[in-house]
Amino acid sequence: MVEQFREYAREVREMMPNESWANHVYTLAVRVLNSQFGNDWLERHIFASDNQSPFFRNVDAAAGDEALHRARVVDLAETIINLRKVPGLIDVLHEMKLGHIEDRFAELEVAKMLVMAGSRVNFVTPGGPRGSSYDLEIATSAGKVCADVKCKVESSPSPSSSAILNTLKGARTQLPNDQMGAFFLKCPQSWAPDGDIKPPLSEMLEQAAFEFLRGTQRVVAIVMYFNIVLPMNGGLGVYNVYQQMLNSRHRFGGDQVPVLPLKHEPFIAPRPDWVRLADVFDHPTTQPHTAAFEAGAAAID
């Protein structure tokens, strides 16, 4: 894969010698997605009108959407590259190729958070029977945790404890009864526009989570997370913030079982081995990224 990645970068430079750094990065991301999903998928989901595939936003849509479109395209390409060794990724990408975009994107986001936190994780083949229809398995010091990812709560324009509770209650039976379970709920950025989870939002999230946890012993943790897109370095940056609630009454004995670090900083700065497409090309305000590119290319070999 490393040679293919280098070849894509060379092709972009040769095709667009006078284009901006941002256009180079975006075009490289599109090349990565094309190699994974094919041209038909790109035409339908990346370049389609906003009505056909609203998640990625079309570059011809409303003012301001082009930056969001580019940020999500680059983020998806980088995430696929960096999660390529996670078991089960091929099944998630297959579902995404079939058009299941937002749910699968959320699973990739959660896996990205876990990998960046240093956790070992694998995707689970979807469509299992009741009690085994979850998305991820996470290795913790207490043992394996079966985790399910939900993004339906994103449809609520304002913070809503009822939306959270309804989502959790409807998904409880997807987790096995005899193994540790966890939920990751993706909340809309409109609830935390600046990426800061603070009162009264943080209090509402805690109240909803603990109300649910009082009625279950199979779930050890609930993580409410936000995929934040904000201006950064002349463009838009994408990162995740989360609030984690732990169940002290779970049936598996021992201490509480966190699935992510209890204390965290927003994931703006990537791990040293995290490949960033922005590092492949020389940014106009920085020194050449040759060394960074070589390190990144070696990381994906």
Coordinates of C-alpha atoms in Angstrom, one line a residue:
M1 CA 0.0 0.0 0.0
V2 CA 2.9 2.4 0.7
E3 CA 3.9 2.5 -3.0
Q4 CA 0.4 3.1 -4.1
F5 CA 0.0 5.9 -1.6
R6 CA 3.3 7.5 -2.9
E7 CA 2.1 7.1 -6.5
Y8 CA -1.2 8.8 -5.7
A9 CA 0.7 11.8 -4.2
R10 CA 3.0 12.0 -7.2
E11 CA 0.1 11.9 -9.6
V12 CA -1.7 14.7 -7.8
R13 CA 1.5 16.9 -7.9
E14 CA 1.9 16.3 -11.6
M15 CA -1.7 16.8 -12.5
M16 CA -2.1 20.0 -10.4
P17 CA 1.4 21.7 -10.2
N18 CA -0.1 25.1 -9.7
E19 CA -3.0 24.3 -7.4
S20 CA -3.2 25.1 -3.7
W21 CA -2.0 22.9 -0.9
A22 CA -5.7 22.5 0.2
N23 CA -6.6 21.3 -3.3
H24 CA -3.7 18.8 -3.3
V25 CA -4.9 17.3 0.0
Y26 CA -8.5 17.1 -1.1
T27 CA -7.6 15.5 -4.4
L28 CA -5.4 12.9 -2.7
A29 CA -8.3 12.1 -0.4
V30 CA -10.6 11.6 -3.4
R31 CA -8.0 9.3 -5.0
V32 CA -7.9 7.2 -1.8
L33 CA -11.7 6.9 -1.7
N34 CA -11.9 6.1 -5.4
S35 CA -9.4 3.2 -4.9
Q36 CA -11.6 1.9 -2.1
F37 CA -15.2 2.5 -3.3
G38 CA -14.9 3.1 -7.1
N39 CA -16.0 5.9 -9.3
D40 CA -19.7 5.2 -9.3
W41 CA -19.7 5.6 -5.5
L42 CA -17.8 8.8 -5.7
E43 CA -20.3 10.2 -8.2
R44 CA -23.3 9.3 -6.1
H45 CA -22.0 10.2 -2.6
I46 CA -19.1 12.6 -3.0
F47 CA -20.1 14.7 -6.0
A48 CA -23.9 14.2 -5.9
S49 CA -26.3 17.0 -5.1
D50 CA -27.1 17.7 -1.5
N51 CA -30.5 16.0 -1.8
Q52 CA -29.0 12.7 -3.0
S53 CA -26.2 12.4 -0.4
P54 CA -26.5 15.1 2.2
F55 CA -23.9 13.7 4.6
F56 CA -20.9 14.7 2.6
R57 CA -22.5 17.9 1.3
N58 CA -21.9 18.8 -2.3
V59 CA -19.4 21.4 -3.3
D60 CA -22.2 23.2 -5.2
A61 CA -24.5 23.3 -2.2
A62 CA -25.2 26.2 0.1
A63 CA -22.5 28.7 1.0
G64 CA -20.1 27.3 3.6
D65 CA -20.8 23.6 2.8
E66 CA -17.8 23.2 0.6
A67 CA -15.5 23.4 3.6
L68 CA -17.5 20.9 5.5
H69 CA -17.6 18.6 2.4
R70 CA -13.8 18.8 2.1
A71 CA -13.2 18.2 5.8
R72 CA -15.4 15.1 5.8
V73 CA -13.9 13.7 2.6
V74 CA -10.3 14.1 4.0
D75 CA -11.3 12.7 7.4
L76 CA -12.8 9.6 5.9
A77 CA -9.8 8.9 3.7
E78 CA -7.4 9.4 6.6
T79 CA -9.5 7.2 8.9
I80 CA -9.6 4.3 6.3
I81 CA -5.8 4.5 5.8
N82 CA -5.1 4.5 9.6
L83 CA -7.6 1.7 10.5
R84 CA -6.6 -0.6 7.6
K85 CA -5.1 -3.2 10.1
V86 CA -8.2 -3.3 12.4
P87 CA -9.9 -6.7 12.0
G88 CA -13.3 -6.5 10.3
L89 CA -12.7 -3.1 8.6
I90 CA -13.5 -4.7 5.2
D91 CA -17.1 -5.4 6.3
V92 CA -17.7 -1.9 7.4
L93 CA -16.4 -0.5 4.1
H94 CA -18.5 -3.0 2.2
E95 CA -21.6 -1.7 4.0
M96 CA -20.5 1.9 3.3
K97 CA -20.1 1.1 -0.4
L98 CA -23.6 -0.2 -0.5
G99 CA -24.8 3.2 0.7
H100 CA -25.0 2.9 4.5
I101 CA -23.0 6.0 5.0
E102 CA -23.8 7.7 8.3
D103 CA -24.1 4.6 10.5
R104 CA -20.8 3.2 9.2
F105 CA -19.1 6.5 9.4
A106 CA -20.0 6.7 13.1
E107 CA -18.5 3.2 13.6
L108 CA -15.3 4.4 11.9
E109 CA -15.2 7.5 14.2
V110 CA -15.5 5.4 17.3
A111 CA -12.8 3.0 16.2
K112 CA -10.7 6.1 15.4
M113 CA -11.1 7.4 19.0
L114 CA -10.3 4.0 20.4
V115 CA -7.2 3.5 18.3
M116 CA -6.0 7.0 19.0
A117 CA -6.4 6.3 22.7
G118 CA -4.2 3.2 22.3
S119 CA -7.0 0.6 22.6
R120 CA -7.2 -2.7 20.7
V121 CA -10.5 -3.0 18.8
N122 CA -12.1 -5.0 16.1
F123 CA -15.3 -4.6 14.0
V124 CA -18.0 -7.2 14.3
T125 CA -19.8 -8.5 11.1
P126 CA -23.2 -6.8 11.1
G127 CA -26.6 -8.6 11.1
G128 CA -26.1 -11.0 14.0
P129 CA -29.0 -12.4 16.0
R130 CA -30.5 -10.7 19.0
G131 CA -27.9 -10.3 21.7
S132 CA -25.0 -10.3 19.2
S133 CA -26.0 -7.5 16.8
Y134 CA -23.3 -5.0 18.0
D135 CA -20.6 -3.2 16.1
L136 CA -17.3 -3.4 18.0
E137 CA -15.3 -5.4 20.4
I138 CA -12.9 -3.5 22.7
A139 CA -10.0 -5.1 24.6
T140 CA -9.9 -3.6 28.2
S141 CA -7.9 -4.5 31.3
A142 CA -11.1 -6.1 32.6
G143 CA -11.7 -8.1 29.5
K144 CA -13.6 -7.8 26.2
V145 CA -16.4 -5.2 26.0
C146 CA -19.1 -5.5 23.2
A147 CA -19.9 -2.1 22.0
D148 CA -22.7 -0.7 19.8
V149 CA -22.7 2.7 18.0
K150 CA -25.8 4.8 17.6
C151 CA -26.1 8.1 15.7
K152 CA -30.0 8.4 15.5
V153 CA -29.9 11.0 18.3
E154 CA -28.3 13.3 15.7
S155 CA -31.7 14.0 14.3
S156 CA -32.6 16.0 17.5
P157 CA -31.8 19.7 16.8
S158 CA -31.6 20.6 20.5
P159 CA -30.3 18.6 23.5
S160 CA -32.8 16.0 24.4
S161 CA -32.6 13.5 27.2
S162 CA -35.7 11.7 25.8
A163 CA -34.0 11.1 22.5
I164 CA -31.0 9.7 24.3
L165 CA -33.1 7.4 26.5
N166 CA -35.2 6.2 23.6
T167 CA -32.1 5.3 21.6
L168 CA -30.5 3.4 24.5
K169 CA -33.6 1.5 25.5
G170 CA -34.3 0.5 21.9
A171 CA -30.7 -0.9 21.5
R172 CA -30.2 -2.7 24.8
T173 CA -31.1 -6.1 23.5
Q174 CA -28.5 -5.8 20.7
L175 CA -25.8 -6.5 23.4
P176 CA -25.1 -10.0 24.8
N177 CA -26.6 -10.6 28.3
D178 CA -23.6 -12.5 29.5
Q179 CA -20.7 -10.2 28.4
M180 CA -19.7 -6.6 29.2
G181 CA -21.4 -4.1 27.0
A182 CA -21.1 -0.4 26.1
F183 CA -22.9 2.2 24.0
F184 CA -21.4 5.0 22.0
L185 CA -24.0 7.7 21.1
K186 CA -23.1 10.3 18.5
C187 CA -24.6 13.6 19.4
P188 CA -25.0 16.6 16.9
Q189 CA -22.5 19.4 17.0
S190 CA -25.5 21.8 17.3
W191 CA -25.6 20.7 21.0
A192 CA -22.0 21.8 21.6
P193 CA -21.2 24.2 18.8
D194 CA -17.7 25.2 20.1
G195 CA -16.8 21.6 21.0
D196 CA -17.0 22.2 24.7
I197 CA -19.2 19.8 26.7
K198 CA -20.2 22.0 29.6
P199 CA -23.3 22.6 31.9
P200 CA -26.1 22.4 31.4
L201 CA -25.4 20.0 28.5
S202 CA -22.9 17.8 30.5
E203 CA -25.5 17.5 33.3
M204 CA -28.2 16.5 30.9
L205 CA -26.0 13.8 29.3
E206 CA -25.1 12.4 32.7
Q207 CA -28.7 12.4 33.9
A208 CA -29.9 10.5 30.8
A209 CA -27.1 8.0 30.9
F210 CA -27.4 7.2 34.6
E211 CA -31.2 6.9 34.3
F212 CA -30.7 4.2 31.7
L213 CA -27.8 2.5 33.7
R214 CA -30.0 2.2 36.8
G215 CA -32.1 -0.2 34.8
T216 CA -29.4 -2.5 33.4
Q217 CA -26.4 -4.4 34.6
R218 CA -25.1 -5.6 31.3
V219 CA -23.9 -2.2 30.2
V220 CA -20.6 -1.1 31.8
A221 CA -20.2 2.3 30.0
I222 CA -22.0 4.9 27.9
V223 CA -20.0 7.3 25.8
M224 CA -21.7 10.4 24.4
Y225 CA -19.4 11.8 21.7
F226 CA -19.4 14.7 19.3
N227 CA -17.7 14.9 15.9
I228 CA -16.6 18.5 15.9
V229 CA -15.8 20.5 12.7
L230 CA -14.3 23.9 13.4
P231 CA -12.0 26.4 11.6
M232 CA -8.4 25.4 12.0
N233 CA -5.2 26.4 10.1
G234 CA -7.0 28.3 7.4
G235 CA -9.6 25.5 6.8
L236 CA -11.7 23.2 8.9
G237 CA -10.4 20.7 11.4
V238 CA -12.3 17.5 12.4
Y239 CA -11.9 16.0 15.9
N240 CA -14.0 14.2 18.5
V241 CA -14.8 15.0 22.1
Y242 CA -16.7 12.8 24.5
Q243 CA -18.3 12.4 27.9
Q244 CA -18.1 8.9 29.5
M245 CA -20.5 7.6 32.1
L246 CA -19.6 4.3 34.0
N247 CA -22.0 1.8 35.6
S248 CA -20.9 0.9 39.1
R249 CA -23.7 -1.6 39.3
H250 CA -22.7 -3.9 36.4
R251 CA -23.1 -7.6 37.0
F252 CA -19.5 -8.6 36.0
G253 CA -17.9 -7.9 39.4
G254 CA -14.8 -5.8 40.1
D255 CA -14.3 -2.1 39.4
Q256 CA -15.8 0.2 36.9
V257 CA -14.8 -0.5 33.3
P258 CA -13.9 2.6 31.2
V259 CA -13.7 2.0 27.5
L260 CA -11.8 5.3 26.9
P261 CA -9.4 7.2 29.1
L262 CA -11.2 8.9 32.0
K263 CA -9.3 12.1 31.4
H264 CA -8.8 13.2 27.8
E265 CA -8.0 16.1 25.6
P266 CA -9.9 16.7 22.4
F267 CA -8.3 14.6 19.7
I268 CA -6.8 17.5 17.7
A269 CA -3.2 16.3 17.8
P270 CA -2.9 12.8 16.2
R271 CA -0.7 10.0 17.5
P272 CA 2.9 10.1 16.1
D273 CA 2.0 7.1 13.9
W274 CA -1.3 8.6 12.6
V275 CA -1.0 9.3 8.9
R276 CA -2.3 12.8 7.9
L277 CA -2.8 13.6 4.2
A278 CA -2.0 17.2 5.0
D279 CA 1.6 16.1 5.8
V280 CA 2.1 14.7 2.3
F281 CA 2.3 18.1 0.7
D282 CA 4.2 21.2 1.7
H283 CA 1.9 23.7 3.5
P284 CA 2.6 27.3 2.5
T285 CA 3.2 28.4 6.1
T286 CA 5.4 25.5 7.1
Q287 CA 8.7 23.8 6.3
P288 CA 8.6 21.0 3.7
H289 CA 6.9 17.8 5.0
T290 CA 9.2 15.4 3.3
A291 CA 10.2 13.7 6.6
A292 CA 6.6 13.6 7.8
F293 CA 5.5 12.1 4.5
E294 CA 8.2 9.4 4.6
A295 CA 7.2 8.5 8.2
G296 CA 3.5 8.4 7.3
A297 CA 4.2 6.3 4.2
A298 CA 6.2 3.9 6.3
A299 CA 3.4 3.7 8.8
I300 CA 0.9 2.4 6.2
D301 CA 3.3 -0.1 4.6

